[in-house]
CSV table of C-alpha atoms and ligand atoms in Angstrom, one decimal:
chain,number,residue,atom,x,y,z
J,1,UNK,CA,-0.9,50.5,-126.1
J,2,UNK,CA,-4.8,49.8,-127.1
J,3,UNK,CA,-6.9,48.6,-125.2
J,4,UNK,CA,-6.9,44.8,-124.4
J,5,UNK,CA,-7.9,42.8,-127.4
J,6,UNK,CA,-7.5,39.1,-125.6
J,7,UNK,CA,-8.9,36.8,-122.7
J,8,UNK,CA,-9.2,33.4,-121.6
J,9,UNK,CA,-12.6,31.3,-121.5
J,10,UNK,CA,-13.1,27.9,-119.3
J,11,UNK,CA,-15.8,25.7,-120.3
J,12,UNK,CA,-16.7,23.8,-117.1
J,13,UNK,CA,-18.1,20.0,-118.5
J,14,UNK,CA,-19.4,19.5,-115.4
J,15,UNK,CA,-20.6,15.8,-114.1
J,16,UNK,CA,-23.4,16.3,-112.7
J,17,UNK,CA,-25.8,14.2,-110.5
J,18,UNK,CA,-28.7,14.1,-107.9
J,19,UNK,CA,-27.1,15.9,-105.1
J,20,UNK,CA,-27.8,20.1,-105.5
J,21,UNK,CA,-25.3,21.2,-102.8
J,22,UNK,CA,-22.8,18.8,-104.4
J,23,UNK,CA,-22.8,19.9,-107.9
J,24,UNK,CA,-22.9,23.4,-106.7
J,25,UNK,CA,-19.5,22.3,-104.8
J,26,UNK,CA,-18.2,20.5,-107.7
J,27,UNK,CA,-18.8,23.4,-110.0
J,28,UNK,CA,-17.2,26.1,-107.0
J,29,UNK,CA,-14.2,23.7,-106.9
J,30,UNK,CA,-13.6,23.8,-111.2
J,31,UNK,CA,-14.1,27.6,-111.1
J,32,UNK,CA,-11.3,28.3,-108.8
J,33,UNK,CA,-9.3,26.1,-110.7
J,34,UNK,CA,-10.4,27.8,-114.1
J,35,UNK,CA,-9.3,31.2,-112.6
J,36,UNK,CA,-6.0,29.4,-111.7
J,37,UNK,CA,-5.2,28.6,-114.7
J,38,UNK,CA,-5.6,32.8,-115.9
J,39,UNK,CA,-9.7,32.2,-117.1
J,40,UNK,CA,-11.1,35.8,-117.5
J,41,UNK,CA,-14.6,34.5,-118.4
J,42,UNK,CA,-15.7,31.0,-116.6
J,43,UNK,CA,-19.0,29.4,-117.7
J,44,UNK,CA,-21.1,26.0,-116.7
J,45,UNK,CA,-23.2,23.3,-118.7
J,46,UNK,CA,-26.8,23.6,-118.9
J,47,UNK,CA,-28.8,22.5,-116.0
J,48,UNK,CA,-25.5,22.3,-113.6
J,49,UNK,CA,-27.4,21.9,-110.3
J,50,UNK,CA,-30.2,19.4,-111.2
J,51,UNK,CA,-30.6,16.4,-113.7
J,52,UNK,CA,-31.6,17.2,-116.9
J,53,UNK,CA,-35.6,16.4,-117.1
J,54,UNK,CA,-38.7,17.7,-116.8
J,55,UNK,CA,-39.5,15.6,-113.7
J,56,UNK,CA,-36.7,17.1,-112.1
J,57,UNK,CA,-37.4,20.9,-112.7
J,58,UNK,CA,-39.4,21.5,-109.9
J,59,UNK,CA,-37.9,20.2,-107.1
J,60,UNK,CA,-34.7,21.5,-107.8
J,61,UNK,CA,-35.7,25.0,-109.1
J,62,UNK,CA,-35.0,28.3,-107.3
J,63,UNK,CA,-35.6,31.7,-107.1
J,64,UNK,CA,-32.9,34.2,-108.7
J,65,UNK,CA,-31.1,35.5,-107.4
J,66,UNK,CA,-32.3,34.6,-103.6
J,67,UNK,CA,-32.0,31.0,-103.9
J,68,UNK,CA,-28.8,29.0,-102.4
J,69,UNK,CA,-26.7,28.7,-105.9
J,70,UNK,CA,-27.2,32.2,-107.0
J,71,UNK,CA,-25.7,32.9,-103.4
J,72,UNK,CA,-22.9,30.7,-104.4
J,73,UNK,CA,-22.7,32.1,-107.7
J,74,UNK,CA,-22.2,35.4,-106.7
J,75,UNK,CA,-19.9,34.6,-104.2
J,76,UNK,CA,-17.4,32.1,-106.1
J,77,UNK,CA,-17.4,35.2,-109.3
J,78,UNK,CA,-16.4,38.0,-106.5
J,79,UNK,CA,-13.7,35.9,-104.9
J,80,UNK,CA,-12.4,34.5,-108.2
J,81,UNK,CA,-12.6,37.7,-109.6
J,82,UNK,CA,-14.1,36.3,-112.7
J,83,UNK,CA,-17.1,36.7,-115.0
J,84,UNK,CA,-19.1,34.1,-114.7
J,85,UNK,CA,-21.7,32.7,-117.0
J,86,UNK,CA,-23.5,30.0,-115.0
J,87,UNK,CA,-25.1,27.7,-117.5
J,88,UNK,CA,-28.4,27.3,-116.6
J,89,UNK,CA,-30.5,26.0,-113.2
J,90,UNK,CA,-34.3,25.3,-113.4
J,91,UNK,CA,-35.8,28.7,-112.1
J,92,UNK,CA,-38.7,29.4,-110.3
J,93,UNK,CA,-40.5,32.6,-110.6
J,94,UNK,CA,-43.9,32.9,-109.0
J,95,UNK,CA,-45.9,29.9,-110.5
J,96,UNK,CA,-43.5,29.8,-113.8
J,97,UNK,CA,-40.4,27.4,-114.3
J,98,UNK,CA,-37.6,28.6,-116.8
J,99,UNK,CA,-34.3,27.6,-117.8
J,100,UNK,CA,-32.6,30.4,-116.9
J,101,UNK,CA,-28.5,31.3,-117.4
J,102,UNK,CA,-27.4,33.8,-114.9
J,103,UNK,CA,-24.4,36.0,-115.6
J,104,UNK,CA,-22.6,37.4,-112.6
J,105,UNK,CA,-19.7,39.8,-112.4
J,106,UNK,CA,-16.2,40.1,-110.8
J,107,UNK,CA,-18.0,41.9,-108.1
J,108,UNK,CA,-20.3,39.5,-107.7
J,109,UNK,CA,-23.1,41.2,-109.0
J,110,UNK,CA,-25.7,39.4,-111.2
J,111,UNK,CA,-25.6,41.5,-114.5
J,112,UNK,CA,-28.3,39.5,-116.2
J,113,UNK,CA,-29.9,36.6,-116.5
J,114,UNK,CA,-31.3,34.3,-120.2
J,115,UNK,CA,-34.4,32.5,-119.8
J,116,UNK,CA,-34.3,29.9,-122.7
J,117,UNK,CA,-35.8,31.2,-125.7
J,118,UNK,CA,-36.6,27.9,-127.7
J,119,UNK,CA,-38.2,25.4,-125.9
J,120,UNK,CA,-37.4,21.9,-126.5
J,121,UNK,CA,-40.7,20.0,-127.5
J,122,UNK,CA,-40.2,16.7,-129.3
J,123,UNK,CA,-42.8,13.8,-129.3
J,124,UNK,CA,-42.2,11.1,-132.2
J,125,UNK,CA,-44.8,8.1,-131.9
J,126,UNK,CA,-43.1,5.3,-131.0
J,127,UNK,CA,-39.9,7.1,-130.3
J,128,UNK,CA,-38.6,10.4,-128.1
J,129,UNK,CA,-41.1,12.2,-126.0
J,130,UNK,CA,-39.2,15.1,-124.2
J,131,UNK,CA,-41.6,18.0,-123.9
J,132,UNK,CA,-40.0,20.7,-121.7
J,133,UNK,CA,-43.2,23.3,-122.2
J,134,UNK,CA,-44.9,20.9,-120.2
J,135,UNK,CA,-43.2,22.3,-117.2
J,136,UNK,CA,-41.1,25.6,-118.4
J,137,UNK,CA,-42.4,28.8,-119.4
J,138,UNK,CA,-40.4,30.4,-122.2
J,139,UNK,CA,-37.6,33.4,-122.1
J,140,UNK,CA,-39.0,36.4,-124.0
J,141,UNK,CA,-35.7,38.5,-125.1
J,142,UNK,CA,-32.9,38.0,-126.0
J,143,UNK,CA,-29.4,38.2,-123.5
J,144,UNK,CA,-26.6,40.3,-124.1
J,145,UNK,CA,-23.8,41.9,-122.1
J,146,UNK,CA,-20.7,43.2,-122.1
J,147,UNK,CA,-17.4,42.4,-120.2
J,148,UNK,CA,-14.6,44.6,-120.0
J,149,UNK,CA,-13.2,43.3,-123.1
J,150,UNK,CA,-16.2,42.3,-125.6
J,151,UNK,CA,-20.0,41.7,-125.8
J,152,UNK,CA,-21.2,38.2,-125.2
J,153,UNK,CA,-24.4,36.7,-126.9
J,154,UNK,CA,-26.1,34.4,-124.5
J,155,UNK,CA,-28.3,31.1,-126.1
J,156,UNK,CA,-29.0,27.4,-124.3
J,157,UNK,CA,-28.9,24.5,-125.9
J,158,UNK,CA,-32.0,24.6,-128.3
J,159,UNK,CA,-31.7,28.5,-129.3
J,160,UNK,CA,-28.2,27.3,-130.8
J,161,UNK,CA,-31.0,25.8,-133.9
J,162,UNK,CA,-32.2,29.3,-134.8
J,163,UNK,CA,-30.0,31.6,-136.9
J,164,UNK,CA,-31.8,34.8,-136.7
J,165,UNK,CA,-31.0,34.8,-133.0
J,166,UNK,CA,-27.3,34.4,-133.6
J,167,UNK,CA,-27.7,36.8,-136.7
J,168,UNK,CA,-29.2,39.3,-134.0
J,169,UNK,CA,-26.3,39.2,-131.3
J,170,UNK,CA,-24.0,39.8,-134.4
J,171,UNK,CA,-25.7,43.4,-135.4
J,172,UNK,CA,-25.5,44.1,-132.1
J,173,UNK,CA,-22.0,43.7,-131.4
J,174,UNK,CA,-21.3,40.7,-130.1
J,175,UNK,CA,-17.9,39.0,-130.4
J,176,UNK,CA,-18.6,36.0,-128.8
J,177,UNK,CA,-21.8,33.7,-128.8
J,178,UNK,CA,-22.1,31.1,-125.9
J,179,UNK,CA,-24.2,28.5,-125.5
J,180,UNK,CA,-24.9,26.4,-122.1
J,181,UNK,CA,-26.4,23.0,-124.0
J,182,UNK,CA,-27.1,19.2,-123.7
J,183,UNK,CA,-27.3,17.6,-127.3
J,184,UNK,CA,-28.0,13.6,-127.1
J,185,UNK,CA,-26.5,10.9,-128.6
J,186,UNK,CA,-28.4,11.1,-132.0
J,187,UNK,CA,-28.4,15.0,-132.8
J,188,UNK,CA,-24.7,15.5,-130.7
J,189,UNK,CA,-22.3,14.0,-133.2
J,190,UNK,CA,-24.8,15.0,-136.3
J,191,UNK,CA,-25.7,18.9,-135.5
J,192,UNK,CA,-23.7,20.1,-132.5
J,193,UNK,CA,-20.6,20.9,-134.0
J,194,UNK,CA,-22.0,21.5,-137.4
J,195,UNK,CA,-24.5,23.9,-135.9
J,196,UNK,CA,-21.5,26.0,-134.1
J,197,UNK,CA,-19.4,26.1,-136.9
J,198,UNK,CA,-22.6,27.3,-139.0
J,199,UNK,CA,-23.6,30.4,-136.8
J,200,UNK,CA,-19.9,30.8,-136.3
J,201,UNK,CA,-19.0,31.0,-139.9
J,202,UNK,CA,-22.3,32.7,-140.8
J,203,UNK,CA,-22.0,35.8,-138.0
J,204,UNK,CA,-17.7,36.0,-137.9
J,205,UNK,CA,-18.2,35.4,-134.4
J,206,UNK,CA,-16.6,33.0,-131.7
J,207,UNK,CA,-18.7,30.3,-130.8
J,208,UNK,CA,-19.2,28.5,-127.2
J,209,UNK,CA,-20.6,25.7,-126.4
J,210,UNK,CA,-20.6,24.0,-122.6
J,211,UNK,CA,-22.6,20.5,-122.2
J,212,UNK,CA,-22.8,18.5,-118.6
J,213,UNK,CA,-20.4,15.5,-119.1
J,214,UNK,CA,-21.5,12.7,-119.8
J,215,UNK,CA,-23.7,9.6,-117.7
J,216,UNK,CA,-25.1,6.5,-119.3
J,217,UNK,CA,-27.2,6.2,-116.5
J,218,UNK,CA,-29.0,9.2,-116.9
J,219,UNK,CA,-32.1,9.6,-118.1
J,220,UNK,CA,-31.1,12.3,-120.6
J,221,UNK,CA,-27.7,11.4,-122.1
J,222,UNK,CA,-25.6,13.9,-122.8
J,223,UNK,CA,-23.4,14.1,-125.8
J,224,UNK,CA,-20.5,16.2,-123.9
J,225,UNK,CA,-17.7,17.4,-126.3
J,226,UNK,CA,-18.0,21.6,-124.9
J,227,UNK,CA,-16.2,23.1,-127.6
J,228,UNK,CA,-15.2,26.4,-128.8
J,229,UNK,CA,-15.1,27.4,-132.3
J,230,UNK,CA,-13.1,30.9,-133.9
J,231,UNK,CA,-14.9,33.1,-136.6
J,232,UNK,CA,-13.6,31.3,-139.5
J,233,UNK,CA,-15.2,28.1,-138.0
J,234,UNK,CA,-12.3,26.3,-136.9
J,235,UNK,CA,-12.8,24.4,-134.0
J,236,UNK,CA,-9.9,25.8,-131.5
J,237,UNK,CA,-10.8,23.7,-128.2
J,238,UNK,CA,-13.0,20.8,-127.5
J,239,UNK,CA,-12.9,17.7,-125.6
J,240,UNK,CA,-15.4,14.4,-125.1
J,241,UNK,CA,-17.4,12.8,-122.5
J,242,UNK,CA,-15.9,13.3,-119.2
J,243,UNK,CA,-15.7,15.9,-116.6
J,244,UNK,CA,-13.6,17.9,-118.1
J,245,UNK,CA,-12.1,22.1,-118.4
J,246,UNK,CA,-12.0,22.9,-122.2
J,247,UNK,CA,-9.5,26.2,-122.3
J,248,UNK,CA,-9.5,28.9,-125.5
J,249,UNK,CA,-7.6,32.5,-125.4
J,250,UNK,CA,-9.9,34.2,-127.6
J,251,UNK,CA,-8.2,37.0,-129.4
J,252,UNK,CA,-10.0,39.7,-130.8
J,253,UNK,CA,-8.3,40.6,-133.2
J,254,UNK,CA,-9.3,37.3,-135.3
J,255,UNK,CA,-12.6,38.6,-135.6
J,256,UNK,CA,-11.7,42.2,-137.1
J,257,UNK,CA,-9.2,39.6,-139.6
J,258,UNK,CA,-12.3,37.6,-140.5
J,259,UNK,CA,-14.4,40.6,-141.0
J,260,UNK,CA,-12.0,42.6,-143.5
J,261,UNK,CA,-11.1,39.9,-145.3
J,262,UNK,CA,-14.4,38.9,-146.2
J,263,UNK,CA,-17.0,41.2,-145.6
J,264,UNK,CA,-19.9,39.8,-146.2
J,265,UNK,CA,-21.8,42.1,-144.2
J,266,UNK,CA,-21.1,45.0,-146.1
J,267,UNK,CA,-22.1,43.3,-149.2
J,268,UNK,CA,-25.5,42.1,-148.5
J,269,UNK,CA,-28.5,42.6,-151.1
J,270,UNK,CA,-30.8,43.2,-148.7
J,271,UNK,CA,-32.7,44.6,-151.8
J,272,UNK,CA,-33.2,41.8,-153.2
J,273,UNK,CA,-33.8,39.9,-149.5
J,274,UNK,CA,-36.4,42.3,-148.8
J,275,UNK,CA,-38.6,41.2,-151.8
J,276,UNK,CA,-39.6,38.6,-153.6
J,277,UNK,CA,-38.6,38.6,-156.7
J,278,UNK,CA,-40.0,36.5,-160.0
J,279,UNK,CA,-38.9,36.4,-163.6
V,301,NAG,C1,-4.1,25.9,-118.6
V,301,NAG,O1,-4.6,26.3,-119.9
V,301,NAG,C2,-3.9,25.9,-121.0
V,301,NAG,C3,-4.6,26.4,-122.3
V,301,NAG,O2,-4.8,27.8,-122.3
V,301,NAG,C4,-3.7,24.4,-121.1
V,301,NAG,O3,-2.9,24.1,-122.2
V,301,NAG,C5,-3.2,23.9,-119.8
V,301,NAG,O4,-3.2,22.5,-119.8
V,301,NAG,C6,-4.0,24.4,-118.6
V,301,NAG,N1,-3.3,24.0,-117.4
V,301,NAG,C7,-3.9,23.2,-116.4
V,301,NAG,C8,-3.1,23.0,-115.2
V,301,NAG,O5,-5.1,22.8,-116.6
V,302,NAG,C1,-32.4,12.6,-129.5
V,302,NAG,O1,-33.3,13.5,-129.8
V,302,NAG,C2,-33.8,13.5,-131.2
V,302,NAG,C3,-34.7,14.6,-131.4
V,302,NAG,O2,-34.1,15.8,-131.1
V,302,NAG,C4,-34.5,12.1,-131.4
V,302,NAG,O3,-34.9,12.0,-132.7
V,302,NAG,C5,-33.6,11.0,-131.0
V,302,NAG,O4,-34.3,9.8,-131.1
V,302,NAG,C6,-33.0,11.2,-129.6
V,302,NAG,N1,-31.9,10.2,-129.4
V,302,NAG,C7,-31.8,9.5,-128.3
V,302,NAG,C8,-30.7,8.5,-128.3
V,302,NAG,O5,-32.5,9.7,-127.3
């Protein structure tokens, strides 16, 4: 027998509201019954703990991994026996604020953490003013790391825009790219799934993505539909708006498929990339 080619993911859509302690209980009560249902890797929506907004960061942000949820991180991933990728909690670190994912393992050890790359900064007169590098400091590298099974590429939300990121976890090894995220209601059903199935198709990689559900009395609404998406960019899981588990068994094996039956990689002209050329 080789070694094992397959696992299950969860993707927690988590609703989530004012109350720290109780999404932090919320999300502890969907893990267990994630790992119930056979999940190998478990991860949560962007900003699980706290509201999504600027105004919000700093009151709710902790210190990693000291603070109360990274204690109940650690804790839910040893006793579930789970890895855990914990979408993301406003961070604070000295003076500086990130959006930072933590990744913690079946012994409940905190194997790394992603401070978001790609800051969201939008300001259209008249229209949307979300500027979150008015509060957060930006990540500065990029998050991989292995399970016992396969190396997973870590984004949130934003970073799922840039391709050279996703392009990067590919040469490196990754299988599997995930993505903690909260698209609204205008760039959700335009780019969110488009944008998965791109880097999906693009890298022959699997492709997460896990969004809080959704509240229309939030001040940032988010689109929802966590979704998971297989290297030849066919969506495998997904669901809508509400609190929700979205389950995949990821197998391995698609991905060597995908990569011998068109191999793209081997076939690049990165001598004619690498120049610019004109007749
Ligand atoms: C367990 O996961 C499978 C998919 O892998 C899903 O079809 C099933 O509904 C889940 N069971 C429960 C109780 O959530
Ligand atoms: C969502 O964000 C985009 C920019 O990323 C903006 O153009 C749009 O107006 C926003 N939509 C809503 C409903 O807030």
């Amino acid at each position: 027998m080789g070694p094992i080619k397959a696992f299950r993911l969860a993707l927690i859509q988590l609703a989530v509201g004012e109350d720290k302690l109780e999404n932090v209980k919320e999300a502890l009560r969907f893990i267990k019954r994630a790992k119930e249902n056979g999940s190998h890797v478990i991860a949560l929506p962007e900003c699980f703990n706290s509201p999504y907004g600027t105004k919000f960061f700093p009151k709710y942000a902790e210190q990693i991994p000291s603070g109360q949820t990274s204690i109940a991180l650690s804790e839910a991933a040893e006793e579930n026996q789970v890895y855990l990728v914990a979408g993301s909690i406003p961070e604070k670190d000295g003076e500086k604020l990130y959006n930072t994912c933590t990744i913690w393992n079946p012994s409940g050890e905190l194997v790394t953490k992603h401070q978001k790359v790609h800051l969201f900064d939008i300001d259209i007169p008249g229209g949307i003013r979300f500027k979150e590098s008015e509060t957060l400091t930006a990540g500065k590298k990029l998050t991989i790391f292995n399970t016992d099974i396969c190396k997973i590429g870590i984004g949130i939300c934003y970073d799922l825009r840039f391709d050279e990121m996703a392009r990067l976890y590919r040469k490196e090894g990754c299988d599997l790219l995930l993505y903690p995220g909260a698209f609204n209601m205008t760039t959700g059903p335009l780019h969110w799934e488009l944008l998965q199935r791109a880097r999906a198709v693009d890298n022959q990689v699997f492709v997460a993505s896990v969004a809080p559900a959704q509240d229309k009395n939030a001040d940032y609404v988010s689109w929802g539909h966590s979704q998971v998406v297989d290297p030849w960019g066919k969506v495998i899981a997904k669901t809508e708006f509400d609190e929700a588990i979205v389950y995949a068994d990821i197998d391995l094996k698609v991905v060597d498929d995908v990569r011998q039956q068109i191999p793209v990689f081997g076939q690049r002209r990165t001598d004619l990339y690498d120049t610019v050329r004109r007749d």
